[in-house]
Coordinates of C-alpha atoms in Angstrom, one line a residue:
X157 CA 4.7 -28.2 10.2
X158 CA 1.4 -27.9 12.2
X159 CA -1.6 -25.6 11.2
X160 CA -1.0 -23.0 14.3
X161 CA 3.1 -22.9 13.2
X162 CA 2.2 -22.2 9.5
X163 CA -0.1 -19.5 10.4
X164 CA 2.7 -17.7 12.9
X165 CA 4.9 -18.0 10.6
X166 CA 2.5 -16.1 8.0
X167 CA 2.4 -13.2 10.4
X168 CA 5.9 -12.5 11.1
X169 CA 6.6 -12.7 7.3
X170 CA 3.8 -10.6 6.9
X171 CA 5.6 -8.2 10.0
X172 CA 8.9 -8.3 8.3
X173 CA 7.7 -6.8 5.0
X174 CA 6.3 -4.2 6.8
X175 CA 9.5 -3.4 8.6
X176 CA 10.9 -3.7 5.2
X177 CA 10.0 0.0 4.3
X178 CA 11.8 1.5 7.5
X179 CA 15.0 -0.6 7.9
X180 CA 17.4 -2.0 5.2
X181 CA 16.7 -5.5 4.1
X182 CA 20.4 -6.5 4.8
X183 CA 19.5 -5.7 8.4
X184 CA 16.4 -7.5 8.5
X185 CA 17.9 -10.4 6.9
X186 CA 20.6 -10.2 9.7
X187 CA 18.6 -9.9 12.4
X188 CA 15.0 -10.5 12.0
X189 CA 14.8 -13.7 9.4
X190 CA 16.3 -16.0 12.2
X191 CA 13.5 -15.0 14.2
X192 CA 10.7 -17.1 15.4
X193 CA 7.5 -15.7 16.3
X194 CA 6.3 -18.8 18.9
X195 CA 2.8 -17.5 20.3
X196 CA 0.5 -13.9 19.9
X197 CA -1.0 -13.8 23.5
X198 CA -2.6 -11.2 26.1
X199 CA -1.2 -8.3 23.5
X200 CA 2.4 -10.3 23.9
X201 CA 4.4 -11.5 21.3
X202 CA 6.7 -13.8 22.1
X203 CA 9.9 -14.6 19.8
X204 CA 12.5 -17.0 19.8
X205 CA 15.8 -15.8 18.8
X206 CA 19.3 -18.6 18.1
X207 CA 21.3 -16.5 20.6
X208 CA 20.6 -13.7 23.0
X209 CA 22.6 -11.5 21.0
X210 CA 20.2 -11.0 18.8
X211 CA 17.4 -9.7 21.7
X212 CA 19.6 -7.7 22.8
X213 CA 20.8 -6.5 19.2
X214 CA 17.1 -5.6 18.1
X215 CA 15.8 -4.1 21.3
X216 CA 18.6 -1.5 21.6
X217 CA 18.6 -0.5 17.7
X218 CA 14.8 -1.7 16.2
X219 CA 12.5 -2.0 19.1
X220 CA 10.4 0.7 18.0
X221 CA 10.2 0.1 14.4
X222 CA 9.1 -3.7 15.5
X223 CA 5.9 -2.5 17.6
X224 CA 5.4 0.1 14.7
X225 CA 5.1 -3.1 12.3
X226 CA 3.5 -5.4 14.8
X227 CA 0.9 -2.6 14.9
X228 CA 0.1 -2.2 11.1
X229 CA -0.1 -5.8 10.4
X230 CA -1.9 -6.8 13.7
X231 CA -3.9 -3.6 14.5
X232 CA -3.0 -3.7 18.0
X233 CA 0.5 -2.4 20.0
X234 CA 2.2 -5.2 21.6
X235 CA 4.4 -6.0 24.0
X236 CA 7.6 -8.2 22.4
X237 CA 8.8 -10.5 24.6
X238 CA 11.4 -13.1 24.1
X239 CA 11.8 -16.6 25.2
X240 CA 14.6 -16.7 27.0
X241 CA 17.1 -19.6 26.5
X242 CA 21.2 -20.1 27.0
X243 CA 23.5 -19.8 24.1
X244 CA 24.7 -23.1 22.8
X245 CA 27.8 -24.6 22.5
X246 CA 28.9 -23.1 25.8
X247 CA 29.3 -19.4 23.6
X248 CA 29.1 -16.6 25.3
X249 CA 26.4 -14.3 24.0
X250 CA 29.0 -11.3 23.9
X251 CA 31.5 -13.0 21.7
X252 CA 29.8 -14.6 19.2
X253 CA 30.1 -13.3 15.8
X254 CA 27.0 -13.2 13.9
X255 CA 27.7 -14.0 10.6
X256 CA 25.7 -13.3 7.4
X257 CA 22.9 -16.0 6.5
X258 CA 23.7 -18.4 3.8
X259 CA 21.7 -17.4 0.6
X260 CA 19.6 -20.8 1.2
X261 CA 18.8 -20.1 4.5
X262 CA 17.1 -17.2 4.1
X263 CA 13.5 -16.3 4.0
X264 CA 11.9 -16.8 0.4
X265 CA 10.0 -13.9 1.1
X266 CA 13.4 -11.6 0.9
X267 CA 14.4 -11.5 -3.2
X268 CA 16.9 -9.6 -4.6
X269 CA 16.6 -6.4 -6.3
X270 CA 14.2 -4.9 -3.1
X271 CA 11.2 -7.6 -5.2
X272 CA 9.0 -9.9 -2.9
X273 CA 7.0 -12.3 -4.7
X274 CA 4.0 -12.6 -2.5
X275 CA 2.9 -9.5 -4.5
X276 CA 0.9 -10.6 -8.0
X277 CA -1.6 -9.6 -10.1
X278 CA -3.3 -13.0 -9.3
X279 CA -3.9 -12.3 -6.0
X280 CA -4.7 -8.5 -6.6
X281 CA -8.2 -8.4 -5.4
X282 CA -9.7 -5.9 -8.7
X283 CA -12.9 -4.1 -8.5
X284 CA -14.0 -1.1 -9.6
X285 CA -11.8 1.4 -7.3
X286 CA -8.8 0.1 -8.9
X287 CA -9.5 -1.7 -12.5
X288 CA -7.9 1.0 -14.3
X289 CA -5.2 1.1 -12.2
X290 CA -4.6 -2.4 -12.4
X291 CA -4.8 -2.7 -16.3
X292 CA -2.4 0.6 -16.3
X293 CA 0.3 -2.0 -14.2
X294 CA -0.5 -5.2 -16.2
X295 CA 0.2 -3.0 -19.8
X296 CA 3.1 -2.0 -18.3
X297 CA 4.4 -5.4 -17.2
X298 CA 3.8 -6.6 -20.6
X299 CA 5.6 -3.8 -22.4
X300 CA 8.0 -2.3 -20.2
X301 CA 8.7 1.1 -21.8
X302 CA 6.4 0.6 -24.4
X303 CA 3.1 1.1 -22.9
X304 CA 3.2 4.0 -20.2
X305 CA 6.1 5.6 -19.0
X306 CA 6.0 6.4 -16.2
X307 CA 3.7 4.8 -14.7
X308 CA 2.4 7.5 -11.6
X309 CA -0.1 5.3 -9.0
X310 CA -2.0 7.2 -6.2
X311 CA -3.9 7.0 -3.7
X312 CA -3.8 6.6 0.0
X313 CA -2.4 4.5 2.2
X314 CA -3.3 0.9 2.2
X315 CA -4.8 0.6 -0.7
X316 CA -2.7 -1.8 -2.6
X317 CA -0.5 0.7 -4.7
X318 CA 3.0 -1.3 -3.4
X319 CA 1.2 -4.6 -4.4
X320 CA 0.8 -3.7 -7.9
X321 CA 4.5 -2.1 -8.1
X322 CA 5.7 -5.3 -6.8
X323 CA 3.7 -7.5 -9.3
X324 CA 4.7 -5.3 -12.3
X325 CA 8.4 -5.7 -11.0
X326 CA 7.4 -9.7 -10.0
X327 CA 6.3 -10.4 -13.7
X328 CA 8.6 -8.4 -16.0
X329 CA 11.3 -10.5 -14.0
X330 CA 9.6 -13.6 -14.4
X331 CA 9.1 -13.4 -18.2
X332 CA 12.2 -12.3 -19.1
X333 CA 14.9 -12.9 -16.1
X334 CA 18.0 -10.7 -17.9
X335 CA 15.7 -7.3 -17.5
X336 CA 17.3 -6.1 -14.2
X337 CA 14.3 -4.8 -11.9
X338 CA 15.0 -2.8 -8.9
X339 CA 12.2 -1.7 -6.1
X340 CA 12.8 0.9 -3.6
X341 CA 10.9 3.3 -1.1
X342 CA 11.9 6.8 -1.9
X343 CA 13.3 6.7 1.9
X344 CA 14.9 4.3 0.5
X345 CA 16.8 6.2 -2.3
X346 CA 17.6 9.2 -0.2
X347 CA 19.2 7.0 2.7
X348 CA 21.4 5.0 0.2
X349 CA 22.3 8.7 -1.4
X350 CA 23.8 10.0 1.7
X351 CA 25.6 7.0 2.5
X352 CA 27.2 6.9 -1.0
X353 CA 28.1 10.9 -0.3
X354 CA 29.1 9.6 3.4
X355 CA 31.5 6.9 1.7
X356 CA 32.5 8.8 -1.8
X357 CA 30.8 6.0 -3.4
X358 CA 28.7 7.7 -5.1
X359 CA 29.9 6.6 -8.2
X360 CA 28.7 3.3 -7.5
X361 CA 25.0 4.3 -6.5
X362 CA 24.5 6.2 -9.9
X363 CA 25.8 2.8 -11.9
X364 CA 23.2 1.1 -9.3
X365 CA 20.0 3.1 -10.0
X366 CA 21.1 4.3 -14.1
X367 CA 22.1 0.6 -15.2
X368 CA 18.7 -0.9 -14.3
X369 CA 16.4 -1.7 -17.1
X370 CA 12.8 -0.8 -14.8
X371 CA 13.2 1.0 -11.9
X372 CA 10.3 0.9 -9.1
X373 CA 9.9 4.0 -6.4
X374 CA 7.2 3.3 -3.9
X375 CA 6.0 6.8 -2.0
X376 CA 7.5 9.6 -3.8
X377 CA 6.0 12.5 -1.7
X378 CA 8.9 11.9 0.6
X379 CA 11.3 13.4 -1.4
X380 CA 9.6 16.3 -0.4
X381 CA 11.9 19.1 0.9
X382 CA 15.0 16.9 0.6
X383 CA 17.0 19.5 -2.0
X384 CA 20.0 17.0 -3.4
X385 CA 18.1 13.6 -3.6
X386 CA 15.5 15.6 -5.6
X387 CA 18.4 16.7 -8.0
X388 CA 20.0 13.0 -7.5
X389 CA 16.4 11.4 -8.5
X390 CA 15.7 14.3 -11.3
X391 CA 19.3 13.3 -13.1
X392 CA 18.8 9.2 -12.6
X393 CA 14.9 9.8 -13.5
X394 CA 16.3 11.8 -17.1
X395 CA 18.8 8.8 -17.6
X396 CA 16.6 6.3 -17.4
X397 CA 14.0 7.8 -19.6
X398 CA 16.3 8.8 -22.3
X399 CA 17.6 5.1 -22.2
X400 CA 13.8 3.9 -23.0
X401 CA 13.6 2.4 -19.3
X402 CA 10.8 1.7 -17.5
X403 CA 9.4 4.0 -14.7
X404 CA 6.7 3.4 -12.0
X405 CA 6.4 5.7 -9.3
X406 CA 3.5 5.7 -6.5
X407 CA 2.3 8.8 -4.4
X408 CA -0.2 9.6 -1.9
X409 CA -1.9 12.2 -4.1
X410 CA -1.7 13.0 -7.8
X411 CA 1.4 14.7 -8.7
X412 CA -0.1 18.3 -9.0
X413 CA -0.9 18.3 -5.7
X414 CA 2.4 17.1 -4.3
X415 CA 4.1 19.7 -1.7
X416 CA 7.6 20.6 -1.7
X417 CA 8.8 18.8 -5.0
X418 CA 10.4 20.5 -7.6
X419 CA 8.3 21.4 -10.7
X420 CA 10.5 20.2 -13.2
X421 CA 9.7 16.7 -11.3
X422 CA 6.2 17.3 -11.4
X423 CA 6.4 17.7 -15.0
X424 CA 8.3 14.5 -15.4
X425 CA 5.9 12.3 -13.5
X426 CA 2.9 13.7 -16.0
X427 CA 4.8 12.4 -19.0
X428 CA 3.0 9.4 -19.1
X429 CA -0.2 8.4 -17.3
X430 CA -1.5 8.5 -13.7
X431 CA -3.9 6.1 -12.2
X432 CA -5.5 6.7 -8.9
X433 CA -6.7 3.4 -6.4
X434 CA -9.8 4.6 -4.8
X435 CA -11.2 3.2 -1.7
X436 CA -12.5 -0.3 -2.4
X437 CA -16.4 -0.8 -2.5
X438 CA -18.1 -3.7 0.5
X439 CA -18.0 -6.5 -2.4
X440 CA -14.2 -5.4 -2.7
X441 CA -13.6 -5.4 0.6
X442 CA -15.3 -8.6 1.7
X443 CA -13.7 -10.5 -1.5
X444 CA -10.2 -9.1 0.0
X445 CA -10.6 -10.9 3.4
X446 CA -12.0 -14.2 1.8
X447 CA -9.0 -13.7 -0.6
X448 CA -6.7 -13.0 2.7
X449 CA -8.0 -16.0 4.3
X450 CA -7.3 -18.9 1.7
X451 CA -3.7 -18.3 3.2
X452 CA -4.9 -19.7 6.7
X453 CA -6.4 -22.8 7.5
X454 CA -9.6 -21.4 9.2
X455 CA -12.8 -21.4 8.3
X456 CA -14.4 -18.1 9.7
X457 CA -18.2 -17.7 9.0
X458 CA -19.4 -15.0 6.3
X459 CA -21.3 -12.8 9.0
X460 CA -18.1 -11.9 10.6
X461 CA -16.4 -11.0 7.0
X462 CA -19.4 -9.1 6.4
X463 CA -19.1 -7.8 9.9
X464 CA -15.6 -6.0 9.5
X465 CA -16.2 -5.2 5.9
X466 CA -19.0 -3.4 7.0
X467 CA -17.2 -1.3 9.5
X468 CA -13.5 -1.2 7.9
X469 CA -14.3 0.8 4.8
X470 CA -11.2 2.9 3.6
X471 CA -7.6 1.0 4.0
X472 CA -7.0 -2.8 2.9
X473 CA -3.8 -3.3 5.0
X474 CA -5.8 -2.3 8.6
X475 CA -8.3 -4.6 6.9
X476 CA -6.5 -7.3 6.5
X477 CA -4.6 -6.5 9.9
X478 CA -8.2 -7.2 11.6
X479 CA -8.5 -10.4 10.1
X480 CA -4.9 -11.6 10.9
X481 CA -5.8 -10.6 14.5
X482 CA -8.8 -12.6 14.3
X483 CA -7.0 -15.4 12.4
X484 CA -4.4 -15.0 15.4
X485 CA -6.8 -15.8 18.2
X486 CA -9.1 -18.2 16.8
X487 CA -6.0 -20.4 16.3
X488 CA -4.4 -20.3 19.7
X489 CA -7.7 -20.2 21.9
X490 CA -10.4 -21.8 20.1
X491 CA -9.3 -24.4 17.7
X492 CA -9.9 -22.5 14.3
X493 CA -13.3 -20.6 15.9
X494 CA -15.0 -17.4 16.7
X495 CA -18.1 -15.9 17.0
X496 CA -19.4 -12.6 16.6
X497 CA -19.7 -11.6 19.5
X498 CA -15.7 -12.2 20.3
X499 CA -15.3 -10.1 17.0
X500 CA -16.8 -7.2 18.4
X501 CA -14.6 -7.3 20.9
X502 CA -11.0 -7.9 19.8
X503 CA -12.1 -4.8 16.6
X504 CA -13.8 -2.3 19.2
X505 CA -10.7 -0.3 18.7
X506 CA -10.5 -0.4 15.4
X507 CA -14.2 0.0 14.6
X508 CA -14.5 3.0 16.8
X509 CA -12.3 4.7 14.4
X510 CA -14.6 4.3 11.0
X511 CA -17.7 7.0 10.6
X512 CA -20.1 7.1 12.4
X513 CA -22.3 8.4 9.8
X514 CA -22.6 7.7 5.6
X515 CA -21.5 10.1 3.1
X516 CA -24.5 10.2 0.9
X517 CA -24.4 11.2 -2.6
X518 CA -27.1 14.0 -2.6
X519 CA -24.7 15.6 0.4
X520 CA -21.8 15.3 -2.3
X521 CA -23.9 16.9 -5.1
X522 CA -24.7 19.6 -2.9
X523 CA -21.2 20.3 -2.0
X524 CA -20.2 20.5 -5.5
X525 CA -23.1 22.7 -6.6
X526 CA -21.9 25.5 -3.8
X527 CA -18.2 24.9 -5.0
X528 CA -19.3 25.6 -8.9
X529 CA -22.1 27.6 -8.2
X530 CA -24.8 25.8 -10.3
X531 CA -28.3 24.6 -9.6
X532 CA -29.2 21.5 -7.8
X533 CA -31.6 20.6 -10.6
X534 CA -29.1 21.0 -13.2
X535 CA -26.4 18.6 -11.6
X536 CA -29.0 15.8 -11.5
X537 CA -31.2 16.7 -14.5
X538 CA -31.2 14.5 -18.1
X539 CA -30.2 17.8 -19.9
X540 CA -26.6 17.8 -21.4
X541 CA -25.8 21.1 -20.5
X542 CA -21.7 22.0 -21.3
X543 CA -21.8 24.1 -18.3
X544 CA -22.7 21.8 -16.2
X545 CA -20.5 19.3 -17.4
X546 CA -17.1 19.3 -15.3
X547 CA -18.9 19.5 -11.9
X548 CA -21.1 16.8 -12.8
X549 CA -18.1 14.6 -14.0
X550 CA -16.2 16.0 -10.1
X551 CA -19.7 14.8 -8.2
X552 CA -19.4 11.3 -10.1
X553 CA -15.6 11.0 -9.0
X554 CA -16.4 12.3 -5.3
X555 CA -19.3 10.0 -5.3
X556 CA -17.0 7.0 -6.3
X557 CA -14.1 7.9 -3.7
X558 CA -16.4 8.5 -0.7
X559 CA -19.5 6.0 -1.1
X560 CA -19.7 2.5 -1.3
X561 CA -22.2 2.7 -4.3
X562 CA -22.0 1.0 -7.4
X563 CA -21.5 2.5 -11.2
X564 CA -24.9 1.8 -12.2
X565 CA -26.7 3.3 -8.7
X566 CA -24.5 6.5 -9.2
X567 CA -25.4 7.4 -12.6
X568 CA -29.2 6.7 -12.0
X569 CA -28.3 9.4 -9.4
X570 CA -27.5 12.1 -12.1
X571 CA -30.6 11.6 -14.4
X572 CA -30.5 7.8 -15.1
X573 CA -26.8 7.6 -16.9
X574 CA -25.7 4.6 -17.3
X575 CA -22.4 3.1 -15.7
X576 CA -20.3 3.8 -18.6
X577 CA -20.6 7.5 -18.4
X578 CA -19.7 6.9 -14.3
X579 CA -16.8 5.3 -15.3
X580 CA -15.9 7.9 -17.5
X581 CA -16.1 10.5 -15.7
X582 CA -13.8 9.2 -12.9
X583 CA -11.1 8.7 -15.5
X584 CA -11.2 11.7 -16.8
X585 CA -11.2 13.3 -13.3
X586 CA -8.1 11.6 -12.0
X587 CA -6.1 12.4 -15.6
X588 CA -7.5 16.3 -15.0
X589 CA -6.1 16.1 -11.6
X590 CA -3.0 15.1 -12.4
X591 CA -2.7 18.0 -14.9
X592 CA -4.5 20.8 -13.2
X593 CA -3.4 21.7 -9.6
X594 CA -6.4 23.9 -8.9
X595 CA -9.0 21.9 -9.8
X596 CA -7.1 19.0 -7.6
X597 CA -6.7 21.4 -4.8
X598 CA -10.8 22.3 -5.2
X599 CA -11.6 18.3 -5.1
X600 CA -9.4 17.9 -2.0
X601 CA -11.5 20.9 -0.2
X602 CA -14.7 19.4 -1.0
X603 CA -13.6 15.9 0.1
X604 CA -11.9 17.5 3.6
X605 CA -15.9 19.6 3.8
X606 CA -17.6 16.6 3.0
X607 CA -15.2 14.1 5.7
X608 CA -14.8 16.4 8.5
X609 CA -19.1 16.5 8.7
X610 CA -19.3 13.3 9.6

């Protein structure tokens, strides 16, 4: 298989776990895994399908979902196009039957129990916006049930919180392959729930999601107003628990400041420990794409990494979908190069989105001193002063979350602390947050004051 082959097939894998969260994976198996993704040109994408069935199949049921995917992995909205060839064997498109794909014809990337084992903590890029988080999933892999259950991740989007559910799930099942794993979106969940009330199967869907040994649920907040799979998810979460079963669930915020979930859910979630992934730092970020690009055979030059980790500051995946458009390019129209110059061009859109300006972290300080009501001198003073303690350890955590600054340069910020006491404090942050709504609710109007300036 030649280089440019390899690296379009890389993509559409990458484009099929994506569409992997919005449509079932017997569907995508069906009709998406036979696909061929032949060129990435002019904003085109060009498939090859085995019969025209299939075109005609996905443009009439997934078309949408397919540019939405295209667009997260690629960072650009593109035109599908397919090649257009006759059915063999003299078939008529119309009346073929198309048939489930043999087990060992499908796409490695497809595993059962909803696990996909590109995801693992070797090639989890940890730094310091996610080391605790990180150690939190590799304690739980090793002792599932025994170290933290559940297991709450947060954070926001693109930031690697379904990579470490799927490496927890990923090594649990590779140690010991009779512990039944199962990983699913909470859309997921809910859309299986009203099929099984659709079919009176229900029945069956309990024994599915109570008989597991670790259960997985990726993006809980959209269980959010949705009454019976909330009820559904309380009873299965209180069986599993009770049966000393693993539990991992990932959010966009920490669970106190989830909206429209029902308290006794809340509760449940804060049984065991939260751990938030924070924005990663510009040696993160640029050890991400180097990371990213082992899996092509390119050689792009570091001033261009440092380019878009520069400008790209607050979501991995539209990071790495920058460098799989660059990757894209290089390999059809310049034979594995690109200059800077080109890079400008093919990101504008995407680096026009990022800041203009820095969040510094005297402007943080400052923010927090009006919100507490303290003295400027005081937040950034060697005193230890018990008043001045919490919003200190709340300007540490902002000042982690919104600049790019290391431990060490933060705590010299607040009178010459070391990076221990940094660290610290953003620990004991995310577990307060995750415990006490208002002081969440007060961090997440400072951030919003702090973002919306810029």
């Amino acid at each position: 298989m030649n280089k440019l082959k390899t690296d379009l097939n890389l993509i559409w894998n990458d484009i099929c776990l994506e569409l992997q969260k919005v449509i079932s994976k017997e569907a995508i198996e069906k009709w998406f895994v036979p696909i061929e993704l032949l060129s990435i040109e002019n904003d085109q994408l060009l498939l090859k399908a085995p019969d025209p069935i299939y075109q005609y199949w996905i443009e009439e049921n997934y078309l949408s979902q397919l540019i939405g995917a295209s667009f997260r992995i690629l960072a650009k909205n593109p035109k599908i196009i397919f090649a257009q060839e006759s059915p063999g064997n003299g078939e008529k498109a119309t009346g073929k039957k198309i048939k489930s794909l043999p087990r060992e014809d499908k796409s490695s990337i497809f595993e059962s129990k909803g696990l996909n084992t590109k995801f693992s903590f070797e090639n989890f890029v940890v730094g310091p916006n996610s080391e605790f988080a990180a150690a939190a999933a590799k304690a739980v892999a090793e002792s599932p049930a025994k170290a933290y259950n559940p297991l709450f991740l947060y954070g926001k989007v693109g930031l690697g919180k379904t990579h470490l559910m799927q490496a927890i799930g990923n090594h649990i099942v590779e140690k010991n392959k009779w512990i039944l794993v199962q990983y699913v979106t909470s859309e997921q969940f809910t859309n299986e729930f009203i099929e099984a009330i659709q079919k009176g199967s229900i029945g069956q869907f309990r024994k599915k999601y109570r008989q597991i040994d670790v259960l997985l649920i990726d993006d809980i907040q959209f269980l959010a107003g949705k009454e019976r799979s909330q009820e559904e998810f309380f009873h299965t979460f209180n069986c599993l628990f009770d049966g000393s079963k693993q539990i991992v669930l990932s959010g966009d915020e920490a669970p106190s400041s989830l909206q429209n979930l029902e308290k006794r859910l809340i509760s449940r979630f804060e049984w065991g420990l939260t751990a938030e992934i924070l924005p990663p730092g510009i040696e993160v970020r640029l050890a991400i794409l180097k990371h990213k690009l082992k899996n092509y055979s390119l050689s792009i030059d570091e001033k261009i990494l440092e380019f878009i980790a520069e400008r790209i500051k607050t979501n991995v995946r539209q990071l790495e979908g920058a460098l799989n458009r660059l990757c894209a390019y290089a390999s059809i129209h310049k034979e594995g190069k690109i200059t800077l110059e080109e890079t400008q061009s093919l990101l504008k859109d995407l680096i026009s989105l990022q800041p203009s300006k820095t969040i510094t972290i005297e402007m943080i300080q400052k923010r927090v001193c009006e919100a507490y009501d303290i003295r400027f001198s005081d937040m950034v003073s060697k005193r230890r002063i018990s008043a001045i303690a919490l919003p200190r350890m709340v300007a540490m955590y902002l000042a982690r979350r919104l600049t790019n600054l290391s431990l060490s340069q933060i705590g010299e910020n607040f009178g010459g602390r070391d990076h221990g006491t940094v660290l610290h404090a953003q620990r004991t942050i995310s577990e307060k947050m995750s415990k006490d709504p208002d002081l969440a609710q007060l961090i997440k109007k400072i951030t919003e004051q702090l973002t919306s300036s810029q």
